Coordinates of C-alpha atoms in Angstrom, one line a residue:
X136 CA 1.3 -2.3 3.1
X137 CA 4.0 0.2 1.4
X138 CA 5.2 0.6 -2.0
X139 CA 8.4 2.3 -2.9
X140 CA 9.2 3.9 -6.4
X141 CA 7.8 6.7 -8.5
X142 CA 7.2 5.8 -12.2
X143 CA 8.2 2.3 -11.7
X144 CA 6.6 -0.3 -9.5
X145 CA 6.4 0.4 -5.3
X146 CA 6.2 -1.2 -2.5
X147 CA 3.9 -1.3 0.2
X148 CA 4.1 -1.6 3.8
X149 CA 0.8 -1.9 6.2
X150 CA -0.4 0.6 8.6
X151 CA -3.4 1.8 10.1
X152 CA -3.2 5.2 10.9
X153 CA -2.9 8.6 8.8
X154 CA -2.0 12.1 9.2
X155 CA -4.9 15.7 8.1
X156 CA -2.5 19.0 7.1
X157 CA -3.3 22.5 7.0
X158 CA -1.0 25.3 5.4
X159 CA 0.8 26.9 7.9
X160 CA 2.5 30.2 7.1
X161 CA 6.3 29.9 7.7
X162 CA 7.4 33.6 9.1
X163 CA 10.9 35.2 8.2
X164 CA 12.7 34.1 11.5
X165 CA 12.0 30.2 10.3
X166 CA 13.7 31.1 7.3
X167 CA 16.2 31.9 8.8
X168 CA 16.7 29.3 11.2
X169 CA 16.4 27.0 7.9
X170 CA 19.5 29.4 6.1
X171 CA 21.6 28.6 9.2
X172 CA 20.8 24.7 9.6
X173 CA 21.3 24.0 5.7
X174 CA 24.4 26.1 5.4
X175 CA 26.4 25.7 8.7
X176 CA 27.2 21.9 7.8
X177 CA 30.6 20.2 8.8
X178 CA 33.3 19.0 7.0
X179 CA 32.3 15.6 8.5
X180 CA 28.1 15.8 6.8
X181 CA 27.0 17.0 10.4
X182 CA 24.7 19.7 11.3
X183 CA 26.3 22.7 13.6
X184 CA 25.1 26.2 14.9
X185 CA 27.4 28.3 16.4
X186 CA 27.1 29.6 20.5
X187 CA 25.1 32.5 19.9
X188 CA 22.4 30.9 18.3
X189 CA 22.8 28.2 21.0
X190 CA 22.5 30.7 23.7
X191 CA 19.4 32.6 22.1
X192 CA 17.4 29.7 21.3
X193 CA 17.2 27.7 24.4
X194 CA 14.4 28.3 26.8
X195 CA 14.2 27.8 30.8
X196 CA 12.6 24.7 31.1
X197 CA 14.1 22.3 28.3
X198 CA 16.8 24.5 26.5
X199 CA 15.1 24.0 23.5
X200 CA 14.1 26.4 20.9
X201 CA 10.4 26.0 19.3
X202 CA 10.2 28.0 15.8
X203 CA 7.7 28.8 13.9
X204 CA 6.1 25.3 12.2
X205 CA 8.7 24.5 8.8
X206 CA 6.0 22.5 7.2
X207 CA 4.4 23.4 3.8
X208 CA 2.0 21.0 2.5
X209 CA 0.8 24.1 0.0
X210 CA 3.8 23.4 -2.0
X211 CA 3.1 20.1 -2.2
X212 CA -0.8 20.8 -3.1
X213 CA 0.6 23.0 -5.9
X214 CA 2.7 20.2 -7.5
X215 CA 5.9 21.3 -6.0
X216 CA 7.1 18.4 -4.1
X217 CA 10.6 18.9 -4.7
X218 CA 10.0 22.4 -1.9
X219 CA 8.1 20.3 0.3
X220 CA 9.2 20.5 4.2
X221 CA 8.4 18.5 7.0
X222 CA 10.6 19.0 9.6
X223 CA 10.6 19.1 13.5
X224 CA 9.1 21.4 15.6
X225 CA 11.2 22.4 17.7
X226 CA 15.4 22.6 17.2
X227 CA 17.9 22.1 20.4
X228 CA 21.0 23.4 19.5
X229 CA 22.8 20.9 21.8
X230 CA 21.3 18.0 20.1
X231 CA 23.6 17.2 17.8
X232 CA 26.4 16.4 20.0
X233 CA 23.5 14.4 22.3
X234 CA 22.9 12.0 19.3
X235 CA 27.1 11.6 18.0
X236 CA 27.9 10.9 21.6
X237 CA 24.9 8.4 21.5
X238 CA 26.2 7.0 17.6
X239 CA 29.9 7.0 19.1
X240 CA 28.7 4.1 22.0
X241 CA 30.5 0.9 21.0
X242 CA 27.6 -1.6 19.4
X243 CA 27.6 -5.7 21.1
X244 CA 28.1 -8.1 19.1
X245 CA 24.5 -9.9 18.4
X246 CA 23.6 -12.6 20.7
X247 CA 21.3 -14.5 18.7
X248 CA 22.9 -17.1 17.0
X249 CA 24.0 -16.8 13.3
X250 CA 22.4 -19.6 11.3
X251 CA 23.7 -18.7 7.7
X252 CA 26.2 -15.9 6.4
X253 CA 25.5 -15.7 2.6
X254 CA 28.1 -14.6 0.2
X255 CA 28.7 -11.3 -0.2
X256 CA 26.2 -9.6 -2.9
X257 CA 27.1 -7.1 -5.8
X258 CA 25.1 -3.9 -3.4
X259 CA 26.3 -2.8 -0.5
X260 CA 22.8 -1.7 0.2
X261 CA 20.5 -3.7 3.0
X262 CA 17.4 -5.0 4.6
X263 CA 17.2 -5.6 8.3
X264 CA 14.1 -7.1 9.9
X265 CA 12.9 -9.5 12.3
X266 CA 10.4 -13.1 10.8
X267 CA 10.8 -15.1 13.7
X268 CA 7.5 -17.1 13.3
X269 CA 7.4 -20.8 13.3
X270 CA 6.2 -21.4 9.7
X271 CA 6.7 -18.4 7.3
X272 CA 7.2 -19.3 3.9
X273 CA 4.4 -17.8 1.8
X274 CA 6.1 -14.6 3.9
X275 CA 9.3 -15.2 2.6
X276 CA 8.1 -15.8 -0.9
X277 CA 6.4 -12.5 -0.7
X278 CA 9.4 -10.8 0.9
X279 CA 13.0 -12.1 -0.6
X280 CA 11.4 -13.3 -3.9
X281 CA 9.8 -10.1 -4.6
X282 CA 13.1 -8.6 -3.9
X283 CA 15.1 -10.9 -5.6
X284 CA 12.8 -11.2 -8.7
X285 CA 12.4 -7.6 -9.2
X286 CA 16.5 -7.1 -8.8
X287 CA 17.6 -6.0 -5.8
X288 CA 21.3 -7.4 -5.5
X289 CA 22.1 -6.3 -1.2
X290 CA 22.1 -8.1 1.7
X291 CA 19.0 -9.7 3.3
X292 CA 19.2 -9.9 6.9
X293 CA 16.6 -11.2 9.3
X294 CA 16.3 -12.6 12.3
X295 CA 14.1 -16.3 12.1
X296 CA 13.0 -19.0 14.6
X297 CA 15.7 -21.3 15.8
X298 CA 13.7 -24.1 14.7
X299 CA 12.9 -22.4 11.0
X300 CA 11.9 -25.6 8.8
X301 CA 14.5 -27.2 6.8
X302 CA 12.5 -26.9 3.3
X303 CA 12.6 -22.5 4.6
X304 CA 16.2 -22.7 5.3
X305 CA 16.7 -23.7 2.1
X306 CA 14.9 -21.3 0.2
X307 CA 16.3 -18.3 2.5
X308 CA 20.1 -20.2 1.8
X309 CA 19.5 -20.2 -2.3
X310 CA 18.1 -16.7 -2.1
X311 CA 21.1 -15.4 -0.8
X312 CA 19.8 -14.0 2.9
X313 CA 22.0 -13.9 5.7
X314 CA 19.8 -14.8 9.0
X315 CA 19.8 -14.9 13.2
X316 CA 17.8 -17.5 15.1
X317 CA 16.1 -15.3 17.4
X318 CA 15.4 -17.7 20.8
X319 CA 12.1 -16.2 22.8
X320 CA 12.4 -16.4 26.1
X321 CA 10.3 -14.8 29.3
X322 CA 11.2 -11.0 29.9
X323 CA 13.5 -9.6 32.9
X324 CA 10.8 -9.3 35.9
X325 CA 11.6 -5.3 35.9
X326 CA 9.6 -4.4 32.5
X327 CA 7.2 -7.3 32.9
X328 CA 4.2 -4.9 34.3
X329 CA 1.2 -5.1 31.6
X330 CA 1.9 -8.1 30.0
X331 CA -1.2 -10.0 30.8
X332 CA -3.0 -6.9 29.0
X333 CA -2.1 -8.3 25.6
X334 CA -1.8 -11.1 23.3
X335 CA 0.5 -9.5 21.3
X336 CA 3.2 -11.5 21.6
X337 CA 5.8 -9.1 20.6
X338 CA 4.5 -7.0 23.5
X339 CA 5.0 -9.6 25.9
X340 CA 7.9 -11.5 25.1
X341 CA 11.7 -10.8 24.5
X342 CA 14.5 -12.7 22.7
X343 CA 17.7 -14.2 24.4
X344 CA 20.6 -11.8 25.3
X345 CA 17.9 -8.6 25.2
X346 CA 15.8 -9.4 28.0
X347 CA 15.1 -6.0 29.1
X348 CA 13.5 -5.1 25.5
X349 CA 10.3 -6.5 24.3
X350 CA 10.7 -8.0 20.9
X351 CA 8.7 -5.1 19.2
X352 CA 11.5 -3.3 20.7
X353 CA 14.4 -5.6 20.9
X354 CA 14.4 -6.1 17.1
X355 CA 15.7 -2.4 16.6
X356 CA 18.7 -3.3 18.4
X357 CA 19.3 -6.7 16.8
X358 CA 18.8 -4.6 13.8
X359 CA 21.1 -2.1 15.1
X360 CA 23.8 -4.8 16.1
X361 CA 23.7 -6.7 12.2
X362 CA 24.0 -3.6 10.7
X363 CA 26.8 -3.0 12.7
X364 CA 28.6 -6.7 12.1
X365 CA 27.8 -6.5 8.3
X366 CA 31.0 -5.2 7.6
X367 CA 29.8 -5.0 3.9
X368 CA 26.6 -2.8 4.2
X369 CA 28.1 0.3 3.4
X370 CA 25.1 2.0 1.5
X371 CA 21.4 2.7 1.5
X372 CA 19.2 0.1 4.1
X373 CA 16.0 0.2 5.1
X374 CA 14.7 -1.4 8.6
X375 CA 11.4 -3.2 7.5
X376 CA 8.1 -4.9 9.4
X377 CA 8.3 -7.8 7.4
X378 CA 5.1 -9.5 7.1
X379 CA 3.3 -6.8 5.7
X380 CA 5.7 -5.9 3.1
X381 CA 6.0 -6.8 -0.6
X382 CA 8.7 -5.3 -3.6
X383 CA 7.9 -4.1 -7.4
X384 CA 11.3 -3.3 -7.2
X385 CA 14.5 -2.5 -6.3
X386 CA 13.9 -0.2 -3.5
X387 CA 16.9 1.5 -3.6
X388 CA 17.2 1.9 -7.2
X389 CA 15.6 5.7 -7.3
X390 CA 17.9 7.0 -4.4
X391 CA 21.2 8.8 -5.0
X392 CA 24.5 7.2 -4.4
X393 CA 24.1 6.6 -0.4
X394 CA 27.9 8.4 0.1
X395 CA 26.7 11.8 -1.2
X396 CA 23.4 12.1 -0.2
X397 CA 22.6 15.2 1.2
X398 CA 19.6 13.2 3.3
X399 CA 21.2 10.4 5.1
X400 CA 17.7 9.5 6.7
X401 CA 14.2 9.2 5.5
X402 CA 10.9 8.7 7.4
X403 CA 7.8 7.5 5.0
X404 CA 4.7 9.7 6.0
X405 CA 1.1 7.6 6.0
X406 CA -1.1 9.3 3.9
X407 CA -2.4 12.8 5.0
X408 CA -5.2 15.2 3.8
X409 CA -3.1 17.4 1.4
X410 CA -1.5 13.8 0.1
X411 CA -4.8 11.8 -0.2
X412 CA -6.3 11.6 -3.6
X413 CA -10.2 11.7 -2.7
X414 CA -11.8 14.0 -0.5
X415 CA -13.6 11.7 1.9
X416 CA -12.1 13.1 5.3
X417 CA -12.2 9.5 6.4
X418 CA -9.2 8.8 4.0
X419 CA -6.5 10.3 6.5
X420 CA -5.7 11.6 10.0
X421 CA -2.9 13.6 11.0
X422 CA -1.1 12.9 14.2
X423 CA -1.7 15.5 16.3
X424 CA -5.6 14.6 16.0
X425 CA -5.0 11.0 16.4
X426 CA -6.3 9.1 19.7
X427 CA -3.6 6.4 19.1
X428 CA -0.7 8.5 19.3
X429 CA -2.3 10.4 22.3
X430 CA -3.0 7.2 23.8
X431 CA 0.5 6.1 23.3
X432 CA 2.4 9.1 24.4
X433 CA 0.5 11.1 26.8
X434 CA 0.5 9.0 29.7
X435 CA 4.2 9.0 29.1
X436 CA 5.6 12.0 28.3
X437 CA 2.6 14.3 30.0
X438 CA 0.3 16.3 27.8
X439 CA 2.5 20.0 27.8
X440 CA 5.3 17.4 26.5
X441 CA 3.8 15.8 23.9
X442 CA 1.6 19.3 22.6
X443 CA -0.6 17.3 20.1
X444 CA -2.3 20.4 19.2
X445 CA 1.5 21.6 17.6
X446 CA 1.2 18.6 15.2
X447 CA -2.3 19.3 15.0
X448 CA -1.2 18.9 10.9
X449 CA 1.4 17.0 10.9
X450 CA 1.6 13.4 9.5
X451 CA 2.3 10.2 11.1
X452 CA 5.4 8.7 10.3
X453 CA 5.6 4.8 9.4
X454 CA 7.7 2.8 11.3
X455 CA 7.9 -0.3 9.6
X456 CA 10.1 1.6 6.9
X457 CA 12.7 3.6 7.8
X458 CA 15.5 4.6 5.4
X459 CA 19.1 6.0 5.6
X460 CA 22.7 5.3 4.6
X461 CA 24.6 3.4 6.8
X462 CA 25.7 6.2 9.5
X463 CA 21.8 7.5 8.9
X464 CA 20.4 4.0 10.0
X465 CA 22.6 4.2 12.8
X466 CA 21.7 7.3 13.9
X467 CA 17.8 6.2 14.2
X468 CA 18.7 3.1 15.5
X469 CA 21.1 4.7 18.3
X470 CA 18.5 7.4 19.2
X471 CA 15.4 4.8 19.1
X472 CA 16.6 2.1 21.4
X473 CA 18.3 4.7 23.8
X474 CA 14.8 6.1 24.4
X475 CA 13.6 2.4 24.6
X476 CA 15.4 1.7 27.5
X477 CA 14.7 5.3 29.2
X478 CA 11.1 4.4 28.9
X479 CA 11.7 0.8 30.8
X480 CA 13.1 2.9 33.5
X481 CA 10.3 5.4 33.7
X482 CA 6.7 4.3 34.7
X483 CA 4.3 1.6 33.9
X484 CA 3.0 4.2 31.1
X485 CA 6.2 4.1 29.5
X486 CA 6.7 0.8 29.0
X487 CA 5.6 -1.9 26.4
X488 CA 2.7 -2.5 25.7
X489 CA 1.6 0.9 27.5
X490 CA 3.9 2.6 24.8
X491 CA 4.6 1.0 21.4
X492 CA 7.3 2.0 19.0
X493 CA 5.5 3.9 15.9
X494 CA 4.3 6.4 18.1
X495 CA 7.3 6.8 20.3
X496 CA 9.5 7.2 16.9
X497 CA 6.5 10.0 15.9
X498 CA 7.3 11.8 18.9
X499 CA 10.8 11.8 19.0
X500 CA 10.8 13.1 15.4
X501 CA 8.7 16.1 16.1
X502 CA 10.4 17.1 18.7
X503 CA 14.0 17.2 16.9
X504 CA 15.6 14.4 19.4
X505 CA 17.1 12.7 16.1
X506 CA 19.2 15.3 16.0
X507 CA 20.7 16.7 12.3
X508 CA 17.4 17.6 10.9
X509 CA 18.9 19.2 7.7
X510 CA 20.0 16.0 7.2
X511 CA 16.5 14.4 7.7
X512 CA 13.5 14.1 5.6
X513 CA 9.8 12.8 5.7
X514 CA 8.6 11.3 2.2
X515 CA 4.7 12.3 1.4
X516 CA 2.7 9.6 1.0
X517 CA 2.5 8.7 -3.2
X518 CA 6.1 9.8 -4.1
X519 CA 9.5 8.4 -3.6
X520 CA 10.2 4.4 -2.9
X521 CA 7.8 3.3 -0.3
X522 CA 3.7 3.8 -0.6
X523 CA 2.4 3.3 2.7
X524 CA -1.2 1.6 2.1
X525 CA -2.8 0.8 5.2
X526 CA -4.8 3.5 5.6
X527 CA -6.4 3.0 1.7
X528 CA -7.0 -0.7 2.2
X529 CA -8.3 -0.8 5.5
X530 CA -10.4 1.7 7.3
X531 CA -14.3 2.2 7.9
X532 CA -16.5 4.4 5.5
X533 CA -20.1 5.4 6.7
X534 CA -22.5 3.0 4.9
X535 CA -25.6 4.3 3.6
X536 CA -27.2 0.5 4.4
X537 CA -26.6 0.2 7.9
X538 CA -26.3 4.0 8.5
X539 CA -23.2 3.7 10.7
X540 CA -19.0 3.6 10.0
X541 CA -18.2 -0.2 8.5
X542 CA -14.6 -1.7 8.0
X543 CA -14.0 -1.9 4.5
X544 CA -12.0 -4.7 3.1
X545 CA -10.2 -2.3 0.8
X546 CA -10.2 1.0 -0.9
X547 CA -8.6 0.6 -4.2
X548 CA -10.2 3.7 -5.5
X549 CA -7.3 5.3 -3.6
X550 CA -4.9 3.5 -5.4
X551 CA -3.5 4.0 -9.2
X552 CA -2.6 0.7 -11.0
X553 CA -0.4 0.3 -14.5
X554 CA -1.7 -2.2 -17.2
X555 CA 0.5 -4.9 -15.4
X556 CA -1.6 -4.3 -12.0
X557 CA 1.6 -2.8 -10.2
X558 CA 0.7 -0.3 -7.7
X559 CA 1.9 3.2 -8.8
X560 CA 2.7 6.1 -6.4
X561 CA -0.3 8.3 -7.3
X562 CA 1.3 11.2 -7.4
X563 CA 4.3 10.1 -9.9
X564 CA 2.0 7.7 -11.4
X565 CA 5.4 5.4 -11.4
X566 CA 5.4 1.6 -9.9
X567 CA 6.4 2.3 -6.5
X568 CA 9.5 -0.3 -5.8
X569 CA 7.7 -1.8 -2.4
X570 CA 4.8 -2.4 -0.9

């Protein structure tokens, strides 16, 4: 579950993983290399470095320049959270014009079928996701009424099942959310291999028109393509998991205007230990130590490529929450699905369910392929508008009965609560906006 907001209510998004964090030391030639990202910005908001540095940070085998780590969860221990950094780990100079010549590819049209265009809202801000389940309306009471009740004025946009029930149509229609029928249909034979390995059907399935991306996949791109088509979504959106997901607020209502923001993309960090607010070691994971993202991305990307032990104290990043301005959104979109379909052309590791998104978007962010990291944040886990809670309301805590680890249902001890019961982002002690 997440939560967004700070001193007013948050949302909260599920997830089971979470991130450990140790101070590094950041040395005077990372300061340096921050000076020259922050201030060598051009006139059009985009990262540049000039030739030299191009030339002098590149390396033989992947032109790539690793710096010292520019992370600094001490700041963030001492109450600083405004100095907090958590940024790649390595800086291509040439990345930049990777990821613009991947944002500057013309979009498709979507090719699922558009069911209902509501009117155009007050907020040009949106959320994208995909619900395409047979019966979902408890879910879509939880999701658009939450949003709607607690303000938000954008655009809704999801993708449902072509035969969503009349009385869910309905409700979606009155609410004001524009929505896809997303057909299922049998993947293209070529990315079929490990299918019968899981009963996850969005690991084994993909939707009509995007039969060469799994739907865990494939709903980036739809999301990618809406965005795209919504010709009024011209501020903040946020791509969502959406039954996991619930609002206090609007989520968009503590961000600066989405045309000046100096961040035009934000990834929401799972809780981590300098971010956790008990001291149980049980209560977070970082990502470098986790078997799930080794699991995920070693067989793929080989273990000198994905270097766990250089994010030994990083945190995982939540992918059912991403947030950025319109050409932000785009940009993680464009950059996502590209490496999407590089992995269906790769080996069996690569592909779904071998290699799921979460930790595929983990890697890429670590290792700068986003490209315009001044212009990218992570969001530690209790601040800002989305409280990731899967890690506090489900993991296992050694039990003094049965002397081994037990699943606990949940952890609310982790968790601050206002008079109302709204969850509050423990370390603003405001109602984060969604959960």
């Amino acid at each position: 579950m997440v939560s967004i907001g700070g001193r007013s209510p948050i949302s909260i998004n599920s997830l089971s993983r979470v991130l450990v964090v140790c101070i590094f030391l950041v040395s005077l030639q990372s300061f340096v290399l921050l000076s020259r990202l922050t201030s060598e910005r051009s006139p059009n908001n985009s990262e540049t470095v000039n030739n030299d540095d191009a030339n002098n940070n590149s390396n033989n085998n992947n032109n790539m320049h690793t710096s010292t780590l520019l992370f600094t969860p001490d700041e963030f221990r001492a109450g600083r959270i405004e100095n907090y950094i958590n940024l790649p780990t390595m800086y291509n100079p040439d990345r930049n014009n990777i990821v613009q010549e991947l944002m500057e590819q013309p979009v498709p049209e979507p090719t699922e079928i558009l069911l209902h265009k509501a009117p155009t809202p007050p907020s040009g801000n949106a959320i994208l996701g995909l619900a395409s389940y047979p019966k979902f309306k408890d879910g879509w009471m939880k999701l658009v009424g939450s949003l709607r009740t607690n303000g938000y004025e954008g655009h809704i946009i999801v993708g449902v099942h072509p035969e969503i029930p009349q009385d869910e149509r309905d409700y979606l229609d009155k609410m004001g959310v524009t929505y896809y029928a997303v057909k299922t249909v049998n993947c293209s034979e070529a990315i079929l291999s490990g299918v019968s390995q899981t009963g996850n059907r969005v690991r084994a399935k993909c939707s009509r028109g995007l039969e060469n991306l799994k739907l865990e996949w494939g709903r980036y791109e739809m999301a990618r393509r809406w965005l795209r088509a919504c010709d009024t979504c011209t501020g903040w959106s946020m791509v969502i998991d959406t039954r996991d997901i619930f609002f206090q607020q609007d989520p968009f209502a503590s961000l600066e205007d989405a045309d000046d923001a100096r961040q035009d993309l934000m990834f929401v960090e799972e809780v981590a230990q300098y971010t956790k607010t008990l001291p149980d070691e049980l209560r977070a994971i970082n990502i470098g130590a986790s078997g799930m993202y080794k699991y995920h991305t070693i067989p793929c990307y080989g273990q000198n490529q994905v270097a766990p032990q250089k994010i030994i104290d990083r945190p995982i990043l939540c992918s059912g929450t991403v947030i950025g301005n319109r050409n932000g959104i785009h940009r993680f979109l464009s950059v996502l699905v590209d490496e999407f379909h590089k992995h269906n052309g790769r080996s069996v590791e690569c592909m779904s369910p071998h290699t799921t998104d979460q930790w595929t978007m983990n890697y890429l962010y670590y290792r700068g392929d986003f490209g315009f990291p001044r212009q990218t944040k992570t969001l530690p886990w209790g601040t800002g508008p989305v409280l990731t809670v899967g890690k506090p309301c489900a993991t296992k805590l050694f039990s003094e009965v049965t002397k081994k680890l037990e699943h606990v249902h949940s952890l609310k001890d982790m968790m601050v609560f206002d008079a109302n019961g709204l969850i509050l982002n423990p370390h603003e002690k405001k109602a984060a906006p969604h959960s």
